Coordinates of C-alpha atoms in Angstrom, one line a residue:
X262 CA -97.7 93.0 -14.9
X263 CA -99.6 94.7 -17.7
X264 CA -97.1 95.2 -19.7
X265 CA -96.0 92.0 -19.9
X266 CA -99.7 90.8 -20.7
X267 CA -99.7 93.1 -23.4
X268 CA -96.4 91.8 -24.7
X269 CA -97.5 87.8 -24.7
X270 CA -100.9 89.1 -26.7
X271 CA -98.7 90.9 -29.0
X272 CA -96.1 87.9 -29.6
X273 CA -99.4 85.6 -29.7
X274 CA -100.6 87.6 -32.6
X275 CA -97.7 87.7 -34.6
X276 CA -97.2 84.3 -34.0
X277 CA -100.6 83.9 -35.0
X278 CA -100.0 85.6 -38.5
X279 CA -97.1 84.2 -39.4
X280 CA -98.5 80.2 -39.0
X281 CA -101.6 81.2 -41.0
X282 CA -98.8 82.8 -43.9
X283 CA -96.6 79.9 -44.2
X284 CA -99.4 77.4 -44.0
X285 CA -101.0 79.4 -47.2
X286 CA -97.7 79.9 -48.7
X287 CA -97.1 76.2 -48.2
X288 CA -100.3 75.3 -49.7
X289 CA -99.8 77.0 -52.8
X290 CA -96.3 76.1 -53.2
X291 CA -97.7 72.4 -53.0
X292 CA -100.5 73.2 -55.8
X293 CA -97.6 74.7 -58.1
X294 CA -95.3 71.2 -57.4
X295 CA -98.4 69.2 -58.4
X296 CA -98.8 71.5 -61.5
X297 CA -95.7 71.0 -62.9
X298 CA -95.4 67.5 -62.1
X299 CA -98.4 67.4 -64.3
X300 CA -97.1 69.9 -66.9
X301 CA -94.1 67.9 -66.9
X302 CA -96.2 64.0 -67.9
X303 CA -97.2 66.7 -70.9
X304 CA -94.5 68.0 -71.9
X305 CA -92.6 64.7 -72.1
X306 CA -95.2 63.0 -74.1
X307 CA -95.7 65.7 -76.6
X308 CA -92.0 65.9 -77.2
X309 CA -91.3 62.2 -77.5
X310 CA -94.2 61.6 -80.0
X311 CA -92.9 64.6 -82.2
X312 CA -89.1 64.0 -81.8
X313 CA -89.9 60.4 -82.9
X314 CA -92.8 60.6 -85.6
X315 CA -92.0 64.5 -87.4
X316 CA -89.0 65.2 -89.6
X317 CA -88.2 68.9 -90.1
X318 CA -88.4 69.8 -86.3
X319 CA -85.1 71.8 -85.4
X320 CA -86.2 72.8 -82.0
X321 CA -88.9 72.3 -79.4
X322 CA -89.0 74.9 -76.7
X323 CA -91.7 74.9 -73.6
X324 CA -92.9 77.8 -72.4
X325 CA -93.2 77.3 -68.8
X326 CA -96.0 76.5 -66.7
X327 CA -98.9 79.1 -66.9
X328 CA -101.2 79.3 -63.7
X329 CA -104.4 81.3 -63.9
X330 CA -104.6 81.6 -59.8
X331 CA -108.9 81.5 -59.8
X332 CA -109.3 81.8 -56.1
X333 CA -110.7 85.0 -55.4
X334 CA -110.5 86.6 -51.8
X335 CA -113.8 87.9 -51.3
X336 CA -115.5 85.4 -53.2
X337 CA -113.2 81.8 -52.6
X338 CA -112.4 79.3 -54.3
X339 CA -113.3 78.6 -57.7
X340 CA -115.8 75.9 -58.3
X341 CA -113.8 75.1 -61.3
X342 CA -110.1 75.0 -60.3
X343 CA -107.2 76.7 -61.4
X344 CA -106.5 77.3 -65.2
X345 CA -103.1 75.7 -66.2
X346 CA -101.5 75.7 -69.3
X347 CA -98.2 74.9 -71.4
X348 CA -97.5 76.0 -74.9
X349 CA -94.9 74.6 -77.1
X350 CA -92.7 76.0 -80.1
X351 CA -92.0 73.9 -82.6
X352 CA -89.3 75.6 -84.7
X353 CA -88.3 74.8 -88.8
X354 CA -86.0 77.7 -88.6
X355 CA -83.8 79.9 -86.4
X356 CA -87.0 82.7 -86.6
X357 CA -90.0 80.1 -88.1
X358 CA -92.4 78.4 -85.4
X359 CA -95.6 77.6 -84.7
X360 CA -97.0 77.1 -81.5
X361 CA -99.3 74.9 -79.8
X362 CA -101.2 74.8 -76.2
X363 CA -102.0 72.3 -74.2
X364 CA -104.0 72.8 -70.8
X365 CA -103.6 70.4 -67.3
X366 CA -107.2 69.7 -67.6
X367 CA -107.7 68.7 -70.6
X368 CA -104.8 66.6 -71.0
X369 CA -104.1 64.6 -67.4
X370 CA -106.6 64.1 -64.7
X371 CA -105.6 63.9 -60.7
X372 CA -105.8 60.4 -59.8
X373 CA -106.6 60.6 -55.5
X374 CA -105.2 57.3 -55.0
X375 CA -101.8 57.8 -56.5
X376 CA -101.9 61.4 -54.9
X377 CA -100.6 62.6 -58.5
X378 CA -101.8 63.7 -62.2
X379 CA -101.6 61.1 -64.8
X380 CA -102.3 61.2 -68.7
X381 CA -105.9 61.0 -70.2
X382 CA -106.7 59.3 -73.2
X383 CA -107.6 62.5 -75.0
X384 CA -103.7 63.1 -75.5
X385 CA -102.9 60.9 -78.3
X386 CA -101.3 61.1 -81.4
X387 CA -104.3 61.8 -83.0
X388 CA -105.3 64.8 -81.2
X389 CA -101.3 66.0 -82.0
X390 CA -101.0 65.7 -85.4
X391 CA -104.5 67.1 -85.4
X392 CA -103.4 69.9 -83.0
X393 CA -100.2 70.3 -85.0
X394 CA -101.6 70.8 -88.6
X395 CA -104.1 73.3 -87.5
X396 CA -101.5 75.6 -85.5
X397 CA -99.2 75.3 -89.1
X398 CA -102.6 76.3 -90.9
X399 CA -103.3 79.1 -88.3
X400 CA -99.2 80.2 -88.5
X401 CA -99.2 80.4 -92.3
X402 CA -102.2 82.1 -92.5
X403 CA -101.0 85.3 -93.8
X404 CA -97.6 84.5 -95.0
X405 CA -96.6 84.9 -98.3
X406 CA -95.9 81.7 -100.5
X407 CA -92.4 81.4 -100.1
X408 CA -92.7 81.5 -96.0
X409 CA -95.6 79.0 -96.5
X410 CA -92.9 76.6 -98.3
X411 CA -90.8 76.7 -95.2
X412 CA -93.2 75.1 -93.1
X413 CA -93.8 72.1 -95.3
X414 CA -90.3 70.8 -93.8
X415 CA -92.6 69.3 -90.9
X416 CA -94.3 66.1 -91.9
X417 CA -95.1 63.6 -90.4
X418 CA -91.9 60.3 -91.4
X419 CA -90.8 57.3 -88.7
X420 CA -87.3 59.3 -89.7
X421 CA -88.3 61.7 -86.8
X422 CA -86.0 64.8 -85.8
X423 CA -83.6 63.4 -83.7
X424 CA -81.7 66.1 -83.8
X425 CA -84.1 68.3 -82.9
X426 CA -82.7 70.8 -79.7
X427 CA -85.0 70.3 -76.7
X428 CA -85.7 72.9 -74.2
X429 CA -88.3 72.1 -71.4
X430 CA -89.5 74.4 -69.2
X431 CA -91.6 74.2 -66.0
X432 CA -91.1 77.3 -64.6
X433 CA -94.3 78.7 -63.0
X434 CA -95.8 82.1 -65.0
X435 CA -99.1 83.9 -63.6
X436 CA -101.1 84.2 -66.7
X437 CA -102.6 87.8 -67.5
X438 CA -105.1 88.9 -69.9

């Protein structure tokens, strides 16, 4: 009779373990689907208004979804959230790019009601083409004049770069530092 007492405690407490697990496992796979949905309002917006208002673009390639993961286990949650982030390269050339970051926060805001992110005012294409110059400013820095040149093929024409490759990416990343 003990034995099988000691059994059903045993099988209760693995049981136990394994429900408490999933449900976190669960939980943070739901967090990530939410982050890229978000990511993903981004990513298409950005894209669109480049492809359609910058000539000079031969490729646009996302780099993923980057998740800072702030909850600590001996402290808990963050008061502030997790950090989420998506950086774009906007190549003139096979080797040539700048790149620009965007972050979830800044750029969508979780509407409870719809149960999903949605954009914020704040992305714009005033805040891209601002965004966008200052990256090229902060590329060319310390190139030499004849790289600089290269980088001039990006400006802003209704002619747009329609033939610009595309290459999105919402693959989840843990940022480290």
């Amino acid at each position: 009779m003990n034995k099988k007492w000691i059994l059903v405690i045993i099988i209760g407490i693995v049981t136990m373990v394994l429900i408490i697990g999933g449900k976190k496992y669960m939980d943070k796979k739901s967090a990530e689907k939410e982050y890229q949905d978000g990511v993903e309002l981004i990513q298409n917006y950005v894209t669109d208004y480049l492809v359609h208002n910058y000539e000079g673009i031969e490729k646009i390639e996302w780099q993923g979804v980057g998740v800072e993961w702030r909850n600590s286990k001996t402290r808990g949650s963050s008061l502030f959230g997790n950090y989420i982030n998506s950086y774009v390269k906007v190549y003139i050339s096979r080797k040539q790019y700048c790149q620009v970051g965007f972050t979830l926060s800044d750029e969508t805001n979780y509407d409870n009601n719809l149960k999903k992110y949605v954009l914020l005012n704040s992305l714009n294409p005033e805040n891209i083409d601002s965004l966008l110059e200052m990256e090229i400013r902060n590329t060319t820095r310390h190139l030499n004049a004849e790289d600089k040149l290269h980088f001039k093929k990006i400006e802003k024409s209704s002619k747009g770069s329609p033939n610009a490759k595309i290459v999105y990416n919402l693959d989840i990343h843990e940022l480290k530092y």
